[in-house]
Short mmCIF file of C-alpha atoms and ligand atoms in Angstrom, two decimals:
data_model
loop_
_atom_site.label_atom_id
_atom_site.label_comp_id
_atom_site.label_asym_id
_atom_site.label_seq_id
_atom_site.Cartn_x
_atom_site.Cartn_y
_atom_site.Cartn_z
CA MET A 1 -40.26 -76.45 -9.00
CA GLY A 2 -40.72 -72.90 -10.49
CA GLY A 3 -43.47 -71.77 -13.14
CA GLY A 4 -40.90 -69.21 -14.66
CA TYR A 5 -39.62 -69.39 -18.30
CA VAL A 6 -37.66 -72.51 -17.62
CA GLY A 7 -40.21 -74.52 -15.14
CA LEU A 8 -43.44 -73.70 -17.38
CA VAL A 9 -41.36 -74.52 -21.00
CA SER A 10 -40.34 -77.98 -19.38
CA ALA A 11 -43.74 -78.67 -17.49
CA ALA A 12 -45.65 -78.06 -20.73
CA CYS A 13 -43.27 -80.00 -22.66
CA PHE A 14 -42.68 -83.30 -20.52
CA SER A 15 -46.47 -83.40 -20.47
CA GLU A 16 -46.61 -83.24 -24.21
CA LEU A 17 -43.90 -86.10 -24.14
CA GLY A 18 -46.57 -88.14 -22.26
CA HIS A 19 -45.48 -87.36 -18.55
CA SER A 20 -48.04 -86.61 -15.49
CA VAL A 21 -46.39 -83.47 -14.34
CA ASN A 22 -47.47 -81.37 -11.26
CA LEU A 23 -45.93 -77.88 -11.88
CA ILE A 24 -45.63 -76.32 -8.50
CA GLU A 25 -45.30 -72.45 -8.30
CA ILE A 26 -46.33 -70.27 -5.25
CA ASP A 27 -47.67 -67.14 -7.41
CA ALA A 28 -51.74 -68.21 -7.32
CA GLN A 29 -52.26 -65.93 -10.19
CA LYS A 30 -49.90 -67.82 -12.37
CA VAL A 31 -51.33 -71.15 -10.71
CA LYS A 32 -54.63 -70.24 -11.96
CA ALA A 33 -53.76 -69.00 -15.40
CA ILE A 34 -51.78 -72.13 -16.09
CA ASN A 35 -54.64 -74.19 -15.23
CA LEU A 36 -56.89 -72.34 -17.66
CA GLY A 37 -54.34 -72.99 -20.07
CA ARG A 38 -53.36 -69.27 -20.57
CA PRO A 39 -49.51 -68.92 -20.21
CA PRO A 40 -48.67 -66.06 -18.00
CA ILE A 41 -45.40 -65.43 -20.37
CA TYR A 42 -45.36 -65.32 -24.43
CA GLU A 43 -43.36 -67.97 -25.85
CA LYS A 44 -44.18 -69.07 -29.53
CA GLY A 45 -45.64 -72.63 -29.24
CA LEU A 46 -46.75 -72.66 -25.88
CA GLU A 47 -50.05 -71.85 -25.41
CA GLU A 48 -51.31 -74.52 -27.35
CA MET A 49 -49.40 -77.18 -25.48
CA LEU A 50 -50.65 -75.72 -22.14
CA ARG A 51 -54.49 -75.80 -23.41
CA ALA A 52 -53.78 -79.06 -24.57
CA HIS A 53 -52.59 -80.52 -21.28
CA ALA A 54 -53.48 -78.07 -18.59
CA GLY A 55 -56.40 -79.96 -16.18
CA ARG A 56 -55.72 -83.38 -17.95
CA ASN A 57 -51.71 -84.53 -17.35
CA LEU A 58 -50.51 -81.28 -16.47
CA THR A 59 -51.47 -79.34 -13.36
CA ALA A 60 -50.16 -76.29 -11.58
CA THR A 61 -50.37 -76.04 -7.81
CA SER A 62 -48.76 -74.10 -4.98
CA ASP A 63 -48.65 -76.90 -2.85
CA TYR A 64 -45.97 -79.69 -1.94
CA LYS A 65 -48.01 -82.25 -1.28
CA CYS A 66 -47.50 -83.72 -4.77
CA ILE A 67 -44.07 -84.28 -4.03
CA PRO A 68 -43.67 -87.74 -2.35
CA ASP A 69 -45.62 -89.40 -5.22
CA SER A 70 -43.49 -87.75 -7.93
CA GLU A 71 -40.64 -90.01 -8.99
CA ILE A 72 -38.52 -86.87 -10.34
CA ILE A 73 -38.42 -83.37 -8.61
CA LEU A 74 -37.07 -80.95 -10.68
CA ILE A 75 -35.64 -77.52 -9.63
CA CYS A 76 -36.85 -74.98 -11.95
CA VAL A 77 -36.45 -71.57 -9.54
CA GLY A 78 -34.15 -68.66 -10.76
CA THR A 79 -30.49 -67.98 -9.74
CA PRO A 80 -30.69 -64.04 -9.66
CA GLN A 81 -27.51 -61.92 -9.87
CA GLY A 82 -25.96 -60.98 -6.27
CA PRO A 83 -24.78 -57.58 -5.23
CA ASP A 84 -21.21 -58.26 -6.26
CA GLY A 85 -22.04 -60.67 -9.49
CA GLU A 86 -22.27 -63.88 -7.69
CA ALA A 87 -25.69 -66.19 -8.31
CA ASP A 88 -27.85 -65.80 -5.42
CA LEU A 89 -28.67 -69.29 -4.71
CA SER A 90 -31.63 -68.53 -1.76
CA MET A 91 -34.53 -69.90 -4.10
CA ILE A 92 -32.42 -73.04 -4.70
CA ALA A 93 -31.55 -73.60 -0.87
CA SER A 94 -35.16 -73.22 -0.34
CA CYS A 95 -36.68 -75.62 -2.74
CA ALA A 96 -34.21 -77.98 -1.53
CA LYS A 97 -35.43 -77.63 1.84
CA SER A 98 -39.17 -77.99 0.95
CA ILE A 99 -38.43 -81.38 -1.12
CA GLY A 100 -36.80 -82.65 1.91
CA ILE A 101 -39.29 -81.90 4.35
CA ALA A 102 -42.03 -83.26 1.89
CA LEU A 103 -39.95 -86.27 1.21
CA GLN A 104 -39.35 -87.13 5.32
CA ASN A 105 -40.86 -90.77 6.29
CA CYS A 106 -41.67 -91.13 2.49
CA ASP A 107 -40.91 -94.68 0.74
CA GLY A 108 -39.58 -95.47 -2.65
CA TYR A 109 -36.91 -93.92 -4.79
CA HIS A 110 -36.84 -90.37 -5.65
CA ILE A 111 -34.61 -88.19 -7.96
CA VAL A 112 -34.06 -84.60 -7.37
CA ALA A 113 -32.67 -82.78 -10.22
CA VAL A 114 -31.58 -79.49 -10.90
CA LYS A 115 -32.25 -77.68 -13.89
CA SER A 116 -31.69 -74.14 -12.78
CA THR A 117 -28.47 -72.48 -13.94
CA VAL A 118 -26.19 -72.52 -10.90
CA PRO A 119 -22.28 -72.59 -10.03
CA PRO A 120 -20.50 -76.10 -10.06
CA GLY A 121 -20.48 -77.36 -6.89
CA THR A 122 -24.29 -76.59 -5.87
CA THR A 123 -25.86 -79.93 -6.43
CA GLU A 124 -23.60 -81.40 -4.33
CA ARG A 125 -22.60 -79.33 -1.82
CA LEU A 126 -26.05 -77.27 -1.34
CA VAL A 127 -29.00 -79.47 -3.00
CA LYS A 128 -27.88 -82.70 -1.59
CA PRO A 129 -26.83 -82.33 1.85
CA THR A 130 -30.24 -79.74 2.40
CA VAL A 131 -32.23 -82.66 0.69
CA LEU A 132 -31.06 -85.46 3.05
CA ARG A 133 -30.82 -83.47 6.19
CA GLN A 134 -34.08 -82.45 6.00
CA SER A 135 -35.66 -85.81 4.70
CA SER A 136 -33.37 -87.34 7.57
CA LYS A 137 -32.73 -89.88 4.70
CA ASN A 138 -28.68 -90.24 5.48
CA ILE A 139 -29.88 -90.77 9.63
CA ASN A 140 -33.21 -92.56 9.19
CA LYS A 141 -32.05 -96.10 10.01
CA GLU A 142 -35.47 -97.14 8.38
CA ALA A 143 -34.39 -96.11 5.39
CA LYS A 144 -32.39 -98.08 2.82
CA GLY A 145 -29.82 -95.30 3.05
CA PRO A 146 -28.73 -91.91 1.51
CA GLN A 147 -29.19 -94.00 -2.13
CA ASN A 148 -32.86 -93.73 -1.80
CA ILE A 149 -32.62 -90.44 -3.22
CA GLY A 150 -30.73 -90.04 -6.58
CA PHE A 151 -28.94 -86.59 -7.63
CA VAL A 152 -29.00 -85.29 -11.13
CA MET A 153 -28.25 -81.73 -12.77
CA ASN A 154 -29.69 -81.34 -16.26
CA PRO A 155 -28.79 -78.07 -17.62
CA GLU A 156 -31.51 -76.16 -19.88
CA PHE A 157 -30.18 -74.67 -23.29
CA LEU A 158 -33.70 -72.74 -24.01
CA ARG A 159 -33.49 -69.66 -26.19
CA GLU A 160 -36.46 -67.17 -25.18
CA GLY A 161 -38.88 -67.54 -28.12
CA LEU A 162 -37.67 -70.47 -29.07
CA ALA A 163 -37.71 -72.80 -26.13
CA VAL A 164 -40.53 -74.85 -27.08
CA GLN A 165 -38.67 -75.60 -30.02
CA ASP A 166 -35.14 -75.93 -28.19
CA PHE A 167 -36.78 -78.00 -25.99
CA MET A 168 -38.23 -80.98 -28.31
CA ASP A 169 -35.65 -80.31 -30.72
CA PRO A 170 -32.46 -80.32 -28.65
CA ASP A 171 -28.63 -80.03 -29.85
CA ARG A 172 -27.85 -82.21 -26.87
CA ILE A 173 -28.96 -83.54 -23.36
CA VAL A 174 -26.55 -82.86 -20.74
CA VAL A 175 -26.91 -85.11 -17.64
CA GLY A 176 -25.04 -84.88 -14.72
CA SER A 177 -25.66 -87.48 -11.92
CA SER A 178 -24.66 -88.52 -8.20
CA ASP A 179 -24.33 -92.42 -9.53
CA GLN A 180 -25.17 -94.50 -12.49
CA ASN A 181 -28.50 -95.45 -11.40
CA ALA A 182 -29.81 -92.16 -11.07
CA GLY A 183 -28.75 -90.93 -14.23
CA ASP A 184 -30.58 -94.03 -16.35
CA LEU A 185 -33.55 -93.61 -14.54
CA PHE A 186 -33.61 -89.82 -15.13
CA MET A 187 -33.09 -89.96 -19.00
CA GLY A 188 -36.57 -91.77 -18.69
CA VAL A 189 -37.96 -88.34 -18.95
CA TYR A 190 -36.62 -87.66 -22.36
CA VAL A 191 -37.90 -90.89 -24.03
CA GLY A 192 -39.05 -89.52 -27.24
CA LEU A 193 -36.76 -86.97 -27.66
CA ASP A 194 -33.54 -87.69 -30.50
CA ALA A 195 -30.42 -86.05 -29.37
CA PRO A 196 -27.10 -86.74 -28.30
CA VAL A 197 -26.67 -87.59 -24.68
CA VAL A 198 -23.91 -86.24 -22.59
CA ARG A 199 -23.29 -88.27 -19.28
CA THR A 200 -21.19 -86.32 -16.95
CA SER A 201 -20.71 -85.61 -13.13
CA LEU A 202 -22.89 -83.37 -11.57
CA THR A 203 -20.40 -80.74 -11.54
CA ALA A 204 -19.50 -81.00 -15.10
CA ALA A 205 -22.61 -80.71 -16.08
CA GLU A 206 -23.36 -77.39 -14.18
CA MET A 207 -19.99 -75.91 -15.69
CA ILE A 208 -21.19 -76.87 -19.52
CA LYS A 209 -23.98 -74.56 -18.69
CA TYR A 210 -21.99 -71.71 -17.93
CA THR A 211 -19.41 -72.64 -20.35
CA SER A 212 -21.98 -72.44 -23.16
CA ASN A 213 -23.50 -69.22 -22.20
CA ALA A 214 -19.70 -67.48 -21.76
CA PHE A 215 -18.52 -68.87 -24.98
CA LEU A 216 -21.88 -67.83 -27.09
CA ALA A 217 -21.35 -64.48 -25.37
CA THR A 218 -17.78 -63.93 -26.11
CA LYS A 219 -18.62 -64.81 -30.05
CA ILE A 220 -20.95 -61.83 -29.39
CA SER A 221 -18.60 -59.37 -27.94
CA PHE A 222 -15.76 -60.38 -30.73
CA SER A 223 -18.10 -59.67 -33.25
CA ASN A 224 -18.58 -56.19 -31.63
CA GLU A 225 -15.13 -55.47 -31.08
CA ILE A 226 -14.21 -56.85 -34.86
CA GLY A 227 -17.11 -54.67 -35.72
CA ASN A 228 -15.66 -51.56 -33.93
CA ILE A 229 -12.37 -52.30 -35.88
CA CYS A 230 -14.47 -52.56 -39.11
CA LYS A 231 -16.21 -49.12 -38.74
CA ARG A 232 -13.08 -46.94 -38.26
CA LEU A 233 -11.96 -48.71 -41.34
CA GLY A 234 -15.00 -48.27 -43.39
CA ILE A 235 -15.75 -51.99 -43.91
CA ASP A 236 -18.77 -53.93 -43.21
CA VAL A 237 -18.50 -56.54 -40.35
CA TYR A 238 -21.53 -58.45 -42.06
CA ASP A 239 -19.48 -58.82 -44.93
CA VAL A 240 -16.32 -60.10 -42.81
CA MET A 241 -18.20 -62.19 -40.64
CA LYS A 242 -20.21 -64.08 -43.53
CA GLY A 243 -16.95 -65.06 -44.86
CA VAL A 244 -15.51 -65.69 -41.48
CA GLY A 245 -18.41 -68.00 -40.03
CA LEU A 246 -18.28 -70.24 -43.43
CA ASP A 247 -15.44 -71.63 -41.66
CA HIS A 248 -17.03 -74.76 -39.86
CA ARG A 249 -14.56 -74.71 -37.01
CA ILE A 250 -16.22 -71.50 -36.26
CA ASN A 251 -19.60 -71.45 -37.79
CA PRO A 252 -22.01 -68.68 -38.51
CA TYR A 253 -24.19 -68.21 -35.50
CA PHE A 254 -23.79 -65.52 -32.95
CA LEU A 255 -21.80 -63.42 -34.76
CA ASN A 256 -24.25 -60.61 -35.27
CA ALA A 257 -22.50 -57.26 -34.12
CA GLY A 258 -24.61 -54.61 -33.15
CA ALA A 259 -25.66 -53.05 -29.35
CA GLY A 260 -24.57 -56.35 -27.64
CA PHE A 261 -26.03 -58.98 -25.52
CA GLY A 262 -28.96 -58.72 -22.79
CA GLY A 263 -31.53 -61.09 -21.46
CA SER A 264 -31.81 -63.21 -18.34
CA CYS A 265 -29.01 -65.31 -18.85
CA PHE A 266 -25.58 -64.11 -20.62
CA PRO A 267 -25.05 -61.37 -18.38
CA LYS A 268 -25.72 -62.91 -15.09
CA ASP A 269 -24.06 -66.27 -16.21
CA VAL A 270 -21.01 -64.62 -17.52
CA SER A 271 -20.76 -62.44 -14.29
CA ALA A 272 -21.38 -65.57 -12.34
CA LEU A 273 -18.62 -67.24 -13.86
CA ILE A 274 -16.50 -64.28 -13.06
CA HIS A 275 -17.17 -64.30 -9.52
CA LEU A 276 -16.49 -68.14 -9.24
CA ALA A 277 -13.37 -67.88 -11.02
CA GLN A 278 -12.02 -65.14 -8.97
CA GLU A 279 -13.41 -66.87 -5.53
CA THR A 280 -10.56 -69.68 -6.75
CA GLY A 281 -7.97 -67.21 -7.27
CA GLU A 282 -7.91 -67.10 -10.83
CA GLU A 283 -8.54 -63.97 -13.03
CA PRO A 284 -10.42 -64.16 -16.05
CA ILE A 285 -9.32 -62.00 -18.34
CA LEU A 286 -11.11 -62.81 -21.57
CA LEU A 287 -14.70 -63.09 -19.42
CA LYS A 288 -14.02 -59.85 -18.19
CA SER A 289 -13.53 -58.00 -21.41
CA VAL A 290 -16.22 -60.00 -22.64
CA VAL A 291 -18.75 -57.97 -20.41
CA ASP A 292 -16.38 -54.96 -20.53
CA VAL A 293 -17.18 -54.84 -24.43
CA ASN A 294 -20.98 -55.43 -23.79
CA GLU A 295 -21.39 -52.67 -21.60
CA ARG A 296 -19.49 -50.27 -24.00
CA GLN A 297 -21.59 -51.12 -26.87
CA PRO A 298 -24.55 -49.04 -25.93
CA LEU A 299 -22.64 -45.96 -25.38
CA ARG A 300 -21.20 -46.02 -28.73
CA ILE A 301 -24.72 -45.69 -30.10
CA ILE A 302 -25.25 -42.54 -27.79
CA GLN A 303 -21.62 -41.05 -29.27
CA LEU A 304 -22.72 -41.80 -33.38
CA LEU A 305 -26.19 -40.39 -32.09
CA GLU A 306 -24.17 -37.07 -30.88
CA LYS A 307 -21.96 -37.19 -34.13
CA LYS A 308 -25.16 -36.82 -36.27
CA ALA A 309 -27.50 -35.04 -34.06
CA GLY A 310 -25.16 -32.72 -32.02
CA ASP A 311 -26.64 -31.80 -28.46
CA LEU A 312 -29.10 -34.35 -27.53
CA ALA A 313 -30.83 -31.87 -24.69
CA GLY A 314 -34.40 -30.89 -25.53
CA LYS A 315 -34.61 -33.39 -28.61
CA ASN A 316 -36.93 -35.91 -29.15
CA VAL A 317 -35.06 -39.53 -29.57
CA ALA A 318 -37.43 -42.52 -31.11
CA ILE A 319 -36.41 -45.86 -29.73
CA LEU A 320 -37.60 -48.91 -31.72
CA GLY A 321 -37.18 -52.04 -29.86
CA LEU A 322 -37.28 -52.66 -26.02
CA ALA A 323 -37.24 -56.37 -25.98
CA PHE A 324 -33.44 -58.02 -25.44
CA LYS A 325 -34.41 -59.65 -28.83
CA ASN A 326 -36.92 -60.02 -30.90
CA ASP A 327 -39.66 -62.62 -30.43
CA THR A 328 -40.32 -62.17 -26.87
CA ASP A 329 -41.93 -59.39 -24.47
CA ASP A 330 -38.77 -59.50 -22.25
CA ALA A 331 -36.53 -56.77 -21.37
CA ARG A 332 -34.37 -57.97 -18.66
CA GLU A 333 -31.00 -56.65 -19.14
CA SER A 334 -32.21 -55.20 -22.91
CA ARG A 335 -29.81 -53.09 -24.22
CA ALA A 336 -32.50 -50.45 -24.56
CA ILE A 337 -31.96 -49.96 -21.02
CA PRO A 338 -28.58 -48.11 -20.89
CA VAL A 339 -29.30 -46.20 -24.22
CA ILE A 340 -32.76 -44.98 -22.59
CA ALA A 341 -30.48 -44.00 -19.37
CA GLU A 342 -27.85 -42.01 -21.23
CA LEU A 343 -30.49 -40.73 -23.59
CA LYS A 344 -32.28 -38.94 -20.18
CA LYS A 345 -29.40 -37.89 -18.39
CA ARG A 346 -28.49 -35.64 -21.56
CA GLY A 347 -32.06 -34.05 -21.64
CA ALA A 348 -33.72 -35.93 -24.44
CA GLN A 349 -37.49 -36.47 -25.05
CA VAL A 350 -38.01 -40.45 -25.39
CA LYS A 351 -40.63 -41.96 -27.42
CA ALA A 352 -40.29 -45.67 -27.42
CA TYR A 353 -42.20 -48.59 -29.16
CA ASP A 354 -42.05 -52.04 -29.24
CA PRO A 355 -44.38 -54.73 -30.47
CA LYS A 356 -44.17 -56.83 -27.40
CA ALA A 357 -42.13 -55.55 -24.49
CA ASN A 358 -43.55 -51.54 -23.97
CA SER A 359 -45.17 -52.70 -20.42
CA SER A 360 -41.90 -54.82 -19.41
CA MET A 361 -40.05 -51.47 -19.85
CA GLU A 362 -42.40 -49.44 -18.44
CA LYS A 363 -41.75 -50.91 -15.20
CA ILE A 364 -38.26 -49.91 -15.30
CA PHE A 365 -38.97 -46.37 -17.32
CA PRO A 366 -42.26 -45.32 -15.87
CA ASN A 367 -41.71 -41.73 -17.52
CA ILE A 368 -41.06 -41.72 -20.86
CA ASP A 369 -43.49 -41.77 -23.72
CA TYR A 370 -44.83 -45.76 -24.67
CA CYS A 371 -46.22 -45.54 -28.31
CA SER A 372 -48.65 -48.35 -29.74
CA SER A 373 -46.86 -48.15 -33.22
CA ALA A 374 -43.78 -47.17 -35.01
CA ASP A 375 -45.57 -44.35 -37.00
CA ALA A 376 -46.45 -42.69 -33.55
CA ALA A 377 -43.00 -42.89 -32.02
CA LEU A 378 -41.15 -41.63 -35.08
CA LYS A 379 -43.69 -38.68 -35.78
CA ASP A 380 -41.90 -35.52 -35.34
CA ALA A 381 -38.45 -37.17 -33.69
CA ASP A 382 -35.25 -35.66 -34.19
CA ALA A 383 -33.51 -39.27 -34.45
CA CYS A 384 -34.22 -42.84 -34.29
CA ILE A 385 -32.32 -45.85 -32.53
CA VAL A 386 -33.47 -49.37 -33.48
CA MET A 387 -32.35 -51.30 -30.67
CA THR A 388 -34.14 -54.57 -31.23
CA GLU A 389 -33.91 -56.98 -34.31
CA TRP A 390 -37.70 -57.36 -34.99
CA PRO A 391 -38.18 -58.29 -38.59
CA GLN A 392 -41.20 -56.16 -39.02
CA PHE A 393 -38.89 -53.05 -38.58
CA GLY A 394 -36.65 -54.38 -41.63
CA GLN A 395 -39.71 -53.16 -43.99
CA LEU A 396 -39.86 -49.46 -42.27
CA ASP A 397 -38.37 -46.68 -44.58
CA LYS A 398 -41.12 -43.79 -45.68
CA GLU A 399 -41.77 -44.24 -41.92
CA PHE A 400 -38.85 -42.23 -41.15
CA ASP A 401 -40.28 -39.47 -43.49
CA LEU A 402 -42.55 -38.59 -40.35
CA MET A 403 -39.46 -37.62 -38.66
CA ARG A 404 -38.38 -34.04 -38.51
CA SER A 405 -34.74 -35.24 -39.83
CA ARG A 406 -34.13 -38.82 -40.95
CA VAL A 407 -31.46 -39.13 -38.38
CA ILE A 408 -31.49 -43.13 -38.23
CA ILE A 409 -28.95 -45.20 -36.50
CA GLU A 410 -29.31 -48.78 -36.66
CA ALA A 411 -28.03 -51.06 -33.28
CA ARG A 412 -28.96 -53.97 -35.05
CA ARG A 413 -28.58 -54.82 -38.65
CA ILE A 414 -32.04 -55.21 -39.88
CA LEU A 415 -33.16 -52.12 -41.59
CA SER A 416 -33.66 -52.26 -45.50
CA CYS A 417 -33.56 -48.21 -45.99
CA LYS A 418 -30.47 -47.02 -47.61
CA ASP A 419 -29.63 -43.86 -45.04
CA ALA A 420 -29.20 -45.99 -41.60
CA GLU A 421 -26.14 -45.66 -40.01
CA GLY A 422 -24.98 -48.77 -38.16
CA ILE A 423 -23.18 -49.09 -34.88
CA CYS A 424 -20.42 -51.08 -36.34
CA TRP A 425 -20.90 -51.28 -39.93
C1 UDX B 501 -29.72 -67.69 -23.86
C2 UDX B 501 -29.10 -68.70 -24.51
O1 UDX B 501 -29.19 -69.13 -25.87
C3 UDX B 501 -29.70 -70.14 -23.89
O2 UDX B 501 -29.01 -71.58 -24.55
C4 UDX B 501 -29.79 -70.37 -22.64
O3 UDX B 501 -30.41 -71.13 -21.94
C5 UDX B 501 -30.35 -68.89 -22.18
O4 UDX B 501 -29.37 -68.04 -22.59
P1 UDX B 501 -31.60 -66.08 -24.30
O5 UDX B 501 -31.06 -65.24 -23.42
O6 UDX B 501 -33.06 -66.55 -24.89
O7 UDX B 501 -30.94 -67.54 -24.32
O8 UDX B 501 -31.12 -65.45 -26.30
P2 UDX B 501 -29.89 -65.38 -27.12
O9 UDX B 501 -30.71 -65.60 -28.58
O10 UDX B 501 -29.17 -66.33 -26.68
O11 UDX B 501 -29.39 -64.05 -27.17
C6 UDX B 501 -28.94 -63.31 -26.51
C7 UDX B 501 -28.65 -61.95 -26.57
O12 UDX B 501 -27.59 -62.10 -27.53
C8 UDX B 501 -29.63 -61.16 -27.17
O13 UDX B 501 -29.90 -59.86 -26.62
C9 UDX B 501 -29.44 -60.84 -28.63
O14 UDX B 501 -30.06 -59.98 -29.28
C10 UDX B 501 -27.90 -61.42 -28.40
N1 UDX B 501 -27.06 -61.24 -29.53
C11 UDX B 501 -27.18 -62.73 -30.03
C12 UDX B 501 -26.37 -60.55 -30.32
O15 UDX B 501 -26.31 -59.33 -30.05
N2 UDX B 501 -25.36 -61.40 -31.56
C13 UDX B 501 -25.95 -62.90 -32.06
O16 UDX B 501 -25.53 -62.77 -32.67
C14 UDX B 501 -26.55 -63.30 -31.41
#
């Protein structure tokens, strides 16, 4: 249930593993596109899979009629950030209700599995009682009791852009279950994949997902803080982290300092964990600092720009990169958003270019200039900020001569030209 990034990638990959998959999505246009083998989002390898399986063992539909005949029902809907940083579980609740209604008067064993990122306790205290209440399984004397529906929590660890690869070749598979039998049966969906399996309770599986994302976000903010100190000391933080990351207890990944983390997961999940901790009476000092460092990084870019270019009012500023990272058209929580907002506040003219995310950013800032190439954005610019780690930006050098002056700020370590100034290197 849910044809977003997680649901669609999972549906395509489960069909690749040989299962028969119905993808329930309420957006009729998405359903149509998926059934034609056309993914509504850009994700490496996804189109090939959809073309191979759509209309065969993968069908998208807006109808819940396929639920009774499905052995496993996976909830893959979004859990957006609520007004106080908490996870908004309304779509999860609505899915659980629809599943329960669809399973009324229905025989056979079903597993309801949550793949969405949800706060610990959600599967046990929201999904399970809602499904059981709506399906009347726990009160129906004819039924064999609540055990004819099993509950599983199976978090995803899919990076955008690499989601298909992460699904098919995972570091680990985490399965939390209401009982041993539900977990054992659920593991059948992953037959064919070779990865360590972690079997836990429902709540521990939910916490594993939040903890993984919070830890990765912490690594990034830690590197950014070290980078900010290095900048003052005239040290290249990338040299430092190379030396640090080779310690096997630390590892070299997610130590890239720069503009900070964006995307649909890290900011939302760290906020939700902070909210959850505070609800329990625990003050999450470290996690709050992780967010704080992340929110200040874009402002440092503006400070550096003002130091180099002076008053920004009326200046032309080129932004290269709008996606929250390379290889995606997704601009959600992109660090380019606060940077553009600050530039506009200071009266600068913004010309922006991203290889894939121009139209995503246009929904957020309809009134800046979107260019179809880096050259067009750079032409006559007074300054340029590189905001996304697109590899193709790495080769830019003489293109910067199109600017009025070569004031180049690098918020991601990607350029090879000598005169760019890094935000923390
Ligand atoms: C993340 C998790 O990695 C994935 O396991 C989870 O299930 C979903 O959320 P994703 O949001 O696709 O994936 O992006 P990721 O590659 O993790 O990058 C997140 C952000 O951190 C990006 O803005 C990226 O630019 C930034 N980042 C990443 C850094 O600033 N430095 C790094 O070293 C790595």
